[in-house]
Each structure stands twice: as C-alpha cells, then as structure tokens.
Amino acid sequence: MPALIDLIEAGRPVEHHAPWRRAMVAPKTWNLAVEQLAEGRWSMLGLWGEPEIVHMALLDAADIGVISLKCPGGRYPSVGQLHPPALRLERTAADLFGLSPQGLPDTRRWLDHGQWGISYPLAAGASAARSQAPTTASAYRFLPAEGDGLHQIPVGPVHAGIIEPGHFRFTASGETVVRLEERLGYVHKGIEGLMAGSPVERAARLAGRTSGDSTVAYSLAFARAVEAALGVEAPPRAVWLRALMAELERLANHLGDIGAICNDAAFALMHAHCGVLRERVLRAGDAAFGHRLMRDRIVPGGVASDLGEAGMAAVLSAITEIRQRFPYLVELYDNTASLQDRTVATGRLKPELARQYAAGGYVGRASGRDFDARRSPGYPPYDELAFDVPVLQEGDVNARVWIRIREVEQSLSLVEQILERLPDGPISVGIPEPPREGMALDGMALVEGFRGDILAWLRIGAGGLVERCHLRDPSWFQWPLLEAAIEGNIVADFPLCNKSFNCSYSGHDL
C-alpha cells in the first residue's frame, strides 16, 4: 500500500509550493491515487482545474499533498467514477475550464446554467471564445425515480424568507422521501475569475466575500496561503487576534444555528434566546474590531485592526453573559420532549458516508469523523491552546445540535485563553517583493471554519498578482450527504435536516 509521500516523490516535484508538496504525476500514478480514495485509505481535500491541468489535494493520515496531471485535449481519468465525492467538483472543473473527465458517470453541467454568455470562462483563450456561441439554458435533467405511487415535489430556487437560492427536487412515496436531488449554482459570482490577475490586497477582499457568514475563516485561509507562498510569518499578536476573531465567528454561527434548528421544529423560544446571544457576539466583534462580522480584518501579513481595552471589555462581557445564560438554554433543549421527538433519530448520516466524503465540522463529527484542522494538520496559536474536539456517533439532527453545543463551550474557553495570553507587539508585517519574471510561488492553507475545513490554494506570479486561486468550502462535501440523510424521512422534516447541515450556497457556488 503506497503512502502519499511515495506518489509525490514518484512524480516531478513542483518548486516553490508551500507548506505541503506538489508534484506533476503520470496518469498511472493519478489512477493509483484514485484507487486509494476508492478503498477508503485516503481522503480528498479538493479537486480543481486550470487550463489543461487538473489538481487534487489529498490527505493520508496526517500527511497532505497535491498531485497535478496534465490533460491533453482537456481529457483526464475521472476520479468520480470510483470516488463519488469528486463528482460535483469534476463537473465544476468541466464548466469553468472545459476539462473532460473520462468515465465521469454524470456529465450534466453543474454551475453553468446556460446564462453566462460564454462557455468555459476560465479556459485558455476564454476572452476570444466570447464571440462563440455559448451554452444555452435548457431544462435540467433530474435523475428518474420509478415506482408505484411516487410523486415529485419541486422546492425553490426561490424560498420563503431571506435565504439563498437552491432547488430541491423531492421524490416521495406518500410523505416519505425516496430521493432528494439538489440543483445549485444560482449564486455563482465568478470569484475565481475575478481573482485572476488581481493584486493580493484585492484578492484578499474577494476571498472574504466567498461566504459571508465565514468571512473570517476565508480571510484567514487566504492570508495563510499567501504567507506560505511568500515565506512570510505574521507577528505573534496578529496570530492570536486571528484566532480570537475565528472563535467569535464560530460562536455567533453556532448560537444562531442552534436557535434556527429549534425554530424549524416550531420551538421559537430557543430561537429568540439564541438570537439574543448571537447578537451579543456580533456587537462584541464590532466593538473589538470595527465590524460586526469582522470582515476584511484579517489580511496577508497580519491583521488590519488591533484590540484595545474597550474592545477586550466588550468581548469579555459577551463571554460572561453567554456563560451565564447558555447552560439554561441547553437544559431547556434537552428537557423539552416535543423538541427531542423531532430531532432524535431524524436525518441520520451514516458514519461510513461521513468518512468517504471527508465531511468536516459538525456534520462529520456528529457521525464519528474525528477531524479538526486546528488540531491536525494544525496551525498557530492552537498548538498552544487547550481544547477538545467533540465527536458523536449517532449522526442525527440531535447529534449535530449537541456538537454545536459542545463547540460553543470550547470556543468560550478558547476566547478566554486567548485574551488571557494575548502577546504584545506589532499586528502586521510587510509583504515582500513579488517574484522575479517567469517565477511563480504557490501557497496552500487548511483552516477550520464553523462549518468545517476550508481549503485555499493560490499561485502568485510576477508583479505580485494572483495568477490563480481556488477556495473550497466544506459544503462541497456536505451538500451530497444531505441528500443521503433525508432519505426515509418525511417531507416535513426536511427543513429541520437542512438547517442542521446549514450548508453554504454562496461558498459552494463560488
């Protein structure tokens, strides 16, 4: 059984790729990696394209590496034909770059709804291709389902309430869901295309807008990738302030999710109380860093805002209030029989699926996958902080709620530790001169957002411009699992299951 490092060394190493290694490999080596994925020995962290090249990030135990394959004529051996988590990623690379995975079981377009006015917008010579006939909008071919008494229920893409668009096609037998099929891509923003050729500063702002509720995590992932590429280390105070922002973001989102899940089970009281606590965190973020969501406060080289005494007092006040009020809400949740009746045993995700899809965050940890990027591969200052990673096995809505509850408790502790040990010193360092003409520097990062691990990969070329950047949201590996979790449940439980996953439309659609 080969190790990932063996495959990397068997290929042609790519210079200036940090912190993990990348190699150009032959089709035989690519297929060997796919076999390791299919047999469950490795996990896929991401798959993305470039003109005539496809890349795949892999996790082998604690080792991370990237293999790249040239695609003559845009063709390469499909990963998805043996490893289903790659299916939508390969369809996306086909939409954006015109790459053609040979043997891909599902060749339908994914992000491209025929409304762009161009085919393959990121392929070589895409600007010239604008004069060519683009793909036209046509009815999406949903997968068939056959059987007596089956009926379909289309939901979305426009939904009630202020939420993002996505289409859900239910096939049901009576009230029982037989199949759910998702159709996403309605909020494709062209993030990767906008980043190409951008200065690092502008690209950093774009990264922070990939998924608004995770702006801190995306900014952190992008900044760490830039710093890895350029060999820069952020000052210690900046590193700890970044962790403070990340934990405040995690707190706000988990508190909001716990309340929203209960609200979808018609228990509005929890929603109201959790909403108050979430608002306290948002106001503390505003007082501490000048923005409720702390957007654009993490930048390559450090942070843009320091923490003053008033900001520290606001954060401590919020933490104190949550510590006082949150245990009563947990008790209320656990002792309300009608609420437990809706969440326990609803929307079960099997542990083997969570492992196969390398599901991150509360989705994976509620189904037994013990992974947290803060711990492994890890990044500072978490190696100096004490925290536990909660893991459950049940995989139902209730388990996903309890993972959030335990993570709220851990984040409260982390915020207190960070404030107690926050070092003095500068909050940023300068970005070094851009690489010389003809030289490119690649950087990569994996950070833990509130939904799970976020991958950032980029290349900085001459003039300090971003040549290529790929951002992978944890929702890429969670949306397909929602389809599996809802099967066998009643239609009325879908909002509950959906909210317990709380996947990002915007982060997925790029």
XYZ file of N, CA, C and O in Angstrom, residues 121-269:
596
model
N -15.477 29.730 -19.000
C -14.956 31.095 -18.855
C -13.522 31.193 -18.368
O -12.878 32.220 -18.585
N -12.986 30.160 -17.724
C -11.618 30.230 -17.214
C -10.647 29.422 -18.068
O -9.475 29.305 -17.707
N -11.101 28.897 -19.189
C -10.218 28.129 -20.068
C -9.265 29.067 -20.798
O -9.482 30.284 -20.880
N -8.190 28.503 -21.321
C -7.247 29.294 -22.109
C -7.973 29.879 -23.315
O -8.734 29.196 -23.993
N -7.728 31.177 -23.547
C -8.374 31.830 -24.671
C -9.844 32.092 -24.457
O -10.597 32.252 -25.415
N -10.276 32.171 -23.175
C -11.704 32.361 -22.900
C -12.214 33.690 -23.431
O -13.358 33.808 -23.851
N -11.361 34.732 -23.419
C -11.816 36.034 -23.897
C -12.173 35.980 -25.373
O -13.150 36.589 -25.820
N -11.399 35.212 -26.147
C -11.705 35.076 -27.566
C -12.958 34.251 -27.779
O -13.694 34.441 -28.753
N -13.209 33.325 -26.850
C -14.359 32.427 -27.003
C -15.684 33.141 -26.765
O -16.735 32.585 -27.034
N -15.646 34.368 -26.262
C -16.891 35.078 -26.010
C -17.680 35.324 -27.294
O -18.896 35.505 -27.276
N -16.988 35.358 -28.393
C -17.674 35.565 -29.656
C -18.318 34.281 -30.171
O -19.126 34.320 -31.092
N -17.946 33.147 -29.561
C -18.521 31.878 -29.982
C -19.884 31.672 -29.324
O -20.226 32.319 -28.337
N -20.645 30.776 -29.866
C -21.977 30.525 -29.319
C -21.860 29.894 -27.937
O -21.279 28.815 -27.797
N -22.359 30.549 -26.885
C -22.288 29.962 -25.541
C -23.340 28.882 -25.371
O -24.232 28.705 -26.213
N -23.230 28.163 -24.260
C -24.267 27.193 -23.944
C -25.563 27.933 -23.669
O -25.571 29.039 -23.145
N -26.660 27.358 -24.055
C -27.952 27.987 -23.842
C -28.677 27.283 -22.711
O -28.455 26.113 -22.431
N -29.533 28.051 -22.063
C -30.288 27.482 -20.952
C -31.230 26.401 -21.460
O -31.893 26.563 -22.481
N -31.269 25.310 -20.752
C -32.176 24.216 -21.103
C -32.617 23.537 -19.813
O -32.010 23.715 -18.759
N -33.682 22.777 -19.919
C -34.196 22.103 -18.732
C -33.161 21.133 -18.177
O -32.552 20.365 -18.926
N -32.969 21.179 -16.872
C -32.022 20.293 -16.204
C -32.649 18.911 -16.088
O -33.814 18.761 -15.690
N -31.895 17.893 -16.449
C -32.402 16.526 -16.425
C -32.208 15.913 -15.035
O -31.138 15.432 -14.708
N -33.236 15.952 -14.229
C -33.144 15.327 -12.914
C -33.180 13.809 -13.076
O -33.760 13.277 -14.022
N -32.549 13.129 -12.141
C -32.481 11.670 -12.216
C -33.864 11.074 -12.054
O -34.662 11.537 -11.228
N -34.175 10.038 -12.819
C -35.512 9.446 -12.734
C -35.671 8.569 -11.494
O -34.700 8.025 -10.970
N -36.884 8.456 -11.049
C -37.229 7.525 -9.968
C -38.535 6.845 -10.358
O -39.501 7.518 -10.724
N -38.544 5.538 -10.303
C -39.701 4.782 -10.750
C -40.269 3.947 -9.613
O -39.534 3.433 -8.772
N -41.564 3.818 -9.613
C -42.231 3.003 -8.600
C -43.682 3.414 -8.477
O -44.078 4.521 -8.876
N -44.484 2.542 -7.918
C -45.906 2.828 -7.760
C -46.122 3.924 -6.721
O -45.532 3.907 -5.641
N -46.982 4.860 -7.062
C -47.390 5.875 -6.100
C -46.373 6.957 -5.820
O -46.540 7.724 -4.866
N -45.309 7.049 -6.619
C -44.301 8.085 -6.382
C -44.761 9.407 -6.986
O -45.398 9.455 -8.045
N -44.441 10.495 -6.321
C -44.721 11.821 -6.853
C -43.542 12.727 -6.542
O -42.737 12.441 -5.646
N -43.423 13.818 -7.305
C -42.310 14.747 -7.124
C -42.797 16.069 -6.554
O -43.897 16.533 -6.880
N -41.933 16.667 -5.713
C -42.211 17.975 -5.114
C -41.023 18.881 -5.415
O -39.936 18.692 -4.860
N -41.188 19.867 -6.289
C -40.094 20.813 -6.540
C -40.128 21.951 -5.518
O -41.191 22.529 -5.271
N -38.990 22.270 -4.953
C -38.880 23.349 -3.968
C -37.743 24.272 -4.392
O -36.613 23.825 -4.575
N -38.036 25.571 -4.528
C -37.004 26.529 -4.879
C -36.796 26.601 -6.375
O -37.501 25.955 -7.155
N -35.833 27.422 -6.841
C -34.744 28.000 -6.055
C -35.109 29.174 -5.159
O -34.350 29.511 -4.250
N -36.246 29.846 -5.410
C -36.634 30.948 -4.530
C -37.383 30.364 -3.346
O -38.319 29.581 -3.511
N -36.956 30.755 -2.152
C -37.547 30.210 -0.933
C -38.232 31.313 -0.125
O -37.965 32.496 -0.312
N -39.083 30.896 0.772
C -39.665 31.840 1.719
C -38.578 32.304 2.678
O -37.713 31.532 3.083
N -38.609 33.569 3.035
C -37.600 34.093 3.946
C -36.397 34.618 3.189
O -36.278 34.483 1.967
N -35.481 35.212 3.920
C -34.288 35.811 3.324
C -33.168 34.783 3.386
O -32.320 34.803 4.290
N -33.183 33.859 2.451
C -32.134 32.862 2.378
C -31.674 32.752 0.933
O -32.300 33.289 0.022
N -30.589 32.018 0.730
C -30.008 31.915 -0.600
C -30.802 30.934 -1.473
O -31.535 30.093 -0.968
N -30.635 31.039 -2.800
C -31.407 30.182 -3.699
C -30.766 28.830 -3.967
O -29.561 28.711 -4.150
N -31.582 27.816 -3.991
C -31.177 26.472 -4.374
C -32.426 25.657 -4.642
O -33.475 25.880 -4.021
N -32.346 24.751 -5.593
C -33.521 23.943 -5.946
C -33.387 22.548 -5.343
O -32.322 21.922 -5.405
N -34.485 22.060 -4.787
C -34.535 20.719 -4.206
C -35.683 19.960 -4.860
O -36.839 20.398 -4.802
N -35.370 18.829 -5.474
C -36.380 18.022 -6.154
C -36.596 16.745 -5.337
O -35.739 15.849 -5.313
N -37.758 16.686 -4.675
C -38.087 15.526 -3.841
C -38.893 14.519 -4.649
O -39.832 14.891 -5.366
N -38.551 13.266 -4.522
C -39.411 12.177 -4.966
C -39.906 11.482 -3.707
O -39.101 11.055 -2.866
N -41.225 11.389 -3.568
C -41.788 10.878 -2.313
C -42.824 9.799 -2.584
O -43.475 9.761 -3.634
N -42.934 8.933 -1.602
C -43.999 7.942 -1.576
C -44.883 8.299 -0.392
O -44.515 8.045 0.761
N -46.019 8.925 -0.682
C -46.795 9.500 0.410
C -46.019 10.659 1.002
O -45.634 11.599 0.306
N -45.736 10.578 2.289
C -44.953 11.624 2.963
C -43.477 11.252 3.104
O -42.681 12.056 3.582
N -43.114 10.042 2.711
C -41.736 9.573 2.903
C -40.876 9.925 1.690
O -41.247 9.639 0.546
N -39.734 10.528 1.957
C -38.827 10.924 0.889
C -38.082 9.686 0.385
O -37.422 8.980 1.155
N -38.201 9.424 -0.911
C -37.490 8.320 -1.547
C -36.161 8.805 -2.114
O -35.154 8.107 -2.064
N -36.161 9.999 -2.655
C -34.928 10.579 -3.187
C -35.029 12.100 -3.104
O -36.091 12.676 -3.317
N -33.885 12.709 -2.794
C -33.734 14.159 -2.908
C -32.599 14.418 -3.879
O -31.530 13.811 -3.777
N -32.827 15.312 -4.830
C -31.755 15.738 -5.720
C -31.659 17.256 -5.685
O -32.667 17.957 -5.845
N -30.444 17.749 -5.491
C -30.209 19.188 -5.379
C -29.778 19.762 -6.730
O -29.138 19.091 -7.540
N -30.099 21.012 -6.940
C -29.606 21.776 -8.091
C -29.104 23.107 -7.543
O -29.891 23.918 -7.036
N -27.789 23.306 -7.601
C -27.176 24.502 -7.031
C -26.520 25.328 -8.140
O -26.666 25.032 -9.318
N -25.814 26.368 -7.755
C -25.112 27.202 -8.725
C -25.791 28.526 -9.013
O -25.291 29.324 -9.815
N -26.919 28.810 -8.371
C -27.671 30.024 -8.671
C -26.983 31.300 -8.192
O -27.310 32.390 -8.663
N -26.052 31.188 -7.258
C -25.348 32.384 -6.783
C -23.857 32.316 -7.135
O -22.998 32.784 -6.387
N -23.583 31.760 -8.321
C -22.197 31.782 -8.805
C -21.785 33.230 -9.068
O -22.440 33.954 -9.815
N -20.688 33.650 -8.449
C -20.237 35.041 -8.514
C -18.990 35.213 -9.363
O -18.541 36.332 -9.580
N -18.384 34.101 -9.783
C -17.161 34.205 -10.558
C -15.968 34.620 -9.722
O -15.063 35.315 -10.207
N -15.922 34.174 -8.466
C -14.854 34.563 -7.541
C -13.478 34.224 -8.116
O -12.557 35.057 -8.109
N -13.314 33.018 -8.642
C -12.001 32.600 -9.120
C -11.582 33.409 -10.341
O -10.411 33.746 -10.507
N -12.526 33.724 -11.214
C -12.208 34.556 -12.366
C -11.861 35.973 -11.963
O -10.963 36.595 -12.548
N -12.557 36.516 -10.978
C -12.273 37.870 -10.507
C -10.900 37.961 -9.848
O -10.237 38.996 -9.919
N -10.478 36.872 -9.212
C -9.184 36.879 -8.535
C -8.018 36.826 -9.526
O -6.941 37.370 -9.237
N -8.221 36.181 -10.658
C -7.124 36.007 -11.612
C -6.633 37.372 -12.102
O -7.402 38.177 -12.632
N -5.344 37.626 -11.880
C -4.751 38.893 -12.278
C -4.925 40.012 -11.285
O -4.531 41.161 -11.567
N -5.509 39.724 -10.118
C -5.739 40.759 -9.108
C -4.532 40.917 -8.192
O -3.823 39.943 -7.903
N -4.285 42.133 -7.686
C -3.299 42.289 -6.608
C -3.735 41.487 -5.388
O -4.935 41.232 -5.194
N -2.783 41.120 -4.575
C -3.089 40.314 -3.389
C -4.127 40.993 -2.510
O -5.026 40.346 -1.963
N -4.044 42.310 -2.369
C -4.959 43.035 -1.489
C -6.410 42.901 -1.968
O -7.322 42.684 -1.170
N -6.616 43.040 -3.275
C -7.986 42.912 -3.802
C -8.458 41.469 -3.703
O -9.626 41.211 -3.358
N -7.590 40.533 -4.002
C -7.963 39.122 -3.910
C -8.347 38.749 -2.486
O -9.254 37.932 -2.271
N -7.664 39.336 -1.517
C -7.990 39.061 -0.110
C -9.410 39.513 0.209
O -10.151 38.830 0.940
N -9.805 40.653 -0.325
C -11.171 41.134 -0.088
C -12.192 40.225 -0.762
O -13.271 39.957 -0.213
N -11.872 39.746 -1.946
C -12.765 38.810 -2.623
C -12.909 37.506 -1.833
O -14.009 36.953 -1.713
N -11.790 37.019 -1.300
C -11.843 35.781 -0.514
C -12.786 35.933 0.673
O -13.544 35.013 0.998
N -12.752 37.087 1.317
C -13.605 37.322 2.466
C -15.071 37.449 2.133
O -15.914 37.522 3.034
N -15.390 37.478 0.844
C -16.780 37.585 0.409
C -17.276 36.311 -0.274
O -18.339 36.309 -0.885
N -16.522 35.248 -0.154
C -16.932 33.975 -0.749
C -18.179 33.437 -0.067
O -19.113 32.965 -0.721
N -18.200 33.492 1.247
C -19.362 33.075 2.036
C -19.429 33.999 3.241
O -18.577 33.928 4.135
N -20.421 34.875 3.261
C -20.435 35.976 4.220
C -20.365 35.565 5.676
O -19.713 36.236 6.480
N -21.021 34.451 6.044
C -21.015 34.069 7.455
C -19.678 33.473 7.879
O -19.451 33.238 9.068
N -18.793 33.191 6.918
C -17.469 32.638 7.217
C -16.360 33.567 6.739
O -15.280 33.119 6.377
N -16.617 34.863 6.745
C -15.644 35.805 6.197
C -14.313 35.755 6.921
O -13.260 35.884 6.302
N -14.326 35.544 8.240
C -13.075 35.445 8.994
C -12.296 34.210 8.560
O -11.086 34.277 8.297
N -12.980 33.082 8.485
C -12.299 31.828 8.129
C -11.720 31.903 6.721
O -10.593 31.457 6.479
N -12.463 32.451 5.769
C -11.950 32.572 4.401
C -10.775 33.538 4.333
O -9.790 33.288 3.621
N -10.876 34.650 5.040
C -9.762 35.604 5.054
C -8.523 34.982 5.670
O -7.402 35.212 5.202
N -8.725 34.176 6.708
C -7.599 33.503 7.346
C -6.975 32.477 6.407
O -5.735 32.395 6.288
N -7.799 31.685 5.734
C -7.268 30.685 4.812
C -6.483 31.353 3.691
O -5.375 30.916 3.333
N -7.035 32.417 3.113
C -6.341 33.109 2.021
C -5.042 33.723 2.515
O -3.988 33.603 1.863
N -5.086 34.392 3.664
C -3.877 35.035 4.197
C -2.784 34.016 4.477
O -1.608 34.238 4.152
N -3.142 32.882 5.049
C -2.142 31.862 5.348
C -1.563 31.267 4.066
O -0.383 30.918 4.018
N -2.390 31.136 3.022
C -1.887 30.626 1.747
C -0.895 31.617 1.129
O 0.154 31.219 0.603
N -1.231 32.900 1.185
C -0.307 33.932 0.670
C 0.998 33.909 1.444
O 2.096 33.955 0.870
N 0.905 33.833 2.756
C 2.100 33.841 3.602
C 2.952 32.603 3.357
O 4.189 32.679 3.372
N 2.300 31.463 3.114
C 3.058 30.246 2.795
C 3.793 30.414 1.472
O 4.967 30.036 1.339
N 3.126 31.005 0.483
C 3.750 31.186 -0.828
C 4.940 32.139 -0.754
O 5.978 31.898 -1.387
N 4.815 33.204 0.008
C 5.837 34.249 0.049
C 6.839 34.065 1.185
O 7.779 34.860 1.306
N 6.648 33.051 2.017
C 7.574 32.825 3.125
C 7.469 33.869 4.216
O 8.476 34.243 4.828
N 6.253 34.331 4.487
C 6.005 35.376 5.479
C 5.401 34.754 6.730
O 4.592 33.830 6.640
N 5.778 35.261 7.890
C 5.152 34.858 9.141
C 4.485 36.070 9.776
O 5.128 37.105 9.983
N 3.199 35.960 10.072
C 2.507 37.047 10.752
C 3.037 37.186 12.171
O 3.440 36.196 12.797
N 3.061 38.408 12.721
C 3.545 38.606 14.100
C 2.696 37.828 15.096
O 1.508 37.571 14.851
N 3.284 37.447 16.232
C 2.536 36.656 17.228
C 1.215 37.291 17.659
O 0.204 36.586 17.778
N 1.211 38.600 17.871
C -0.045 39.221 18.313
C -1.122 39.068 17.237
O -2.288 38.783 17.540
N -0.733 39.223 15.979
C -1.691 39.068 14.891
C -2.229 37.639 14.835
O -3.418 37.422 14.586
N -1.364 36.660 15.044
C -1.778 35.254 15.019
C -2.845 34.996 16.081
O -3.859 34.318 15.824
N -2.640 35.544 17.267
C -3.603 35.323 18.352
C -4.892 36.119 18.124
O -5.979 35.632 18.453
N -4.798 37.308 17.555
C -6.006 38.071 17.244
C -6.826 37.368 16.171
O -8.057 37.395 16.192
N -6.144 36.753 15.216
C -6.855 35.981 14.197
C -7.658 34.855 14.843
O -8.823 34.612 14.478
N -7.061 34.153 15.773
C -7.766 33.058 16.451
C -8.952 33.591 17.250
O -10.009 32.948 17.307
N -8.795 34.765 17.858
C -9.899 35.374 18.601
C -11.076 35.647 17.664
O -12.233 35.315 17.976
N -10.793 36.234 16.511
C -11.858 36.505 15.544
C -12.512 35.204 15.078
O -13.741 35.124 14.944
N -11.700 34.187 14.817
C -12.239 32.910 14.329
C -13.175 32.282 15.352
O -14.225 31.724 14.987
N -12.826 32.360 16.624
C -13.672 31.758 17.651
C -14.933 32.578 17.887
O -15.997 32.017 18.175
N -14.843 33.904 17.756
C -16.058 34.721 17.857
C -16.999 34.411 16.694
O -18.225 34.322 16.876
N -16.447 34.231 15.499
C -17.276 33.861 14.351
C -17.926 32.498 14.581
O -19.110 32.305 14.274
N -17.168 31.555 15.118
C -17.709 30.215 15.395
C -18.843 30.309 16.423
O -19.892 29.672 16.264
N -18.640 31.098 17.456
C -19.664 31.271 18.485
C -20.952 31.832 17.897
O -22.052 31.303 18.135
N -20.830 32.924 17.135
C -22.018 33.573 16.586
C -22.811 32.618 15.697
O -24.049 32.551 15.788
N -22.124 31.875 14.851
C -22.816 30.985 13.929
C -23.425 29.782 14.626
O -24.547 29.367 14.297
N -22.713 29.204 15.571
C -23.278 28.059 16.286
C -24.499 28.458 17.112
O -25.500 27.733 17.151
N -24.429 29.605 17.774
C -25.584 30.064 18.546
C -26.776 30.306 17.630
O -27.912 29.930 17.943
N -26.517 30.927 16.476
C -27.600 31.147 15.527
C -28.185 29.847 15.008
O -29.416 29.712 14.867
N -27.325 28.874 14.720
C -27.791 27.588 14.185
C -28.634 26.820 15.198
O -29.663 26.224 14.848
N -28.187 26.798 16.443
C -28.932 26.061 17.475
C -30.353 26.615 17.572
O -31.341 25.863 17.604
N -30.471 27.937 17.605
C -31.798 28.550 17.669
C -32.616 28.284 16.429
O -33.820 27.998 16.510
N -31.981 28.361 15.241
C -32.714 28.178 13.990
C -33.199 26.744 13.825
O -34.299 26.511 13.291
N -32.411 25.769 14.257
C -32.847 24.368 14.202
C -34.086 24.171 15.062
O -35.070 23.545 14.646
N -34.049 24.725 16.263
C -35.212 24.610 17.155
C -36.425 25.329 16.568
O -37.567 24.867 16.707
N -36.184 26.446 15.908
C -37.283 27.180 15.288
C -37.953 26.356 14.190
O -39.177 26.396 14.020
N -37.161 25.578 13.448
C -37.737 24.727 12.403
C -38.489 23.544 12.988
O -39.176 22.827 12.245
N -38.345 23.319 14.274
C -39.158 22.322 14.968
C -40.276 22.999 15.766
O -40.831 22.414 16.696
N -40.566 24.277 15.387
C -41.656 25.052 15.989
C -41.414 25.370 17.460
O -42.363 25.517 18.227
N -40.138 25.492 17.837
C -39.811 25.874 19.212
C -39.126 27.236 19.157
O -37.909 27.354 19.246
N -39.936 28.275 18.993
C -39.423 29.623 18.742
C -38.733 30.226 19.953
O -37.926 31.155 19.807
N -39.022 29.737 21.136
C -38.416 30.313 22.337
C -36.895 30.177 22.307
O -36.158 31.130 22.615
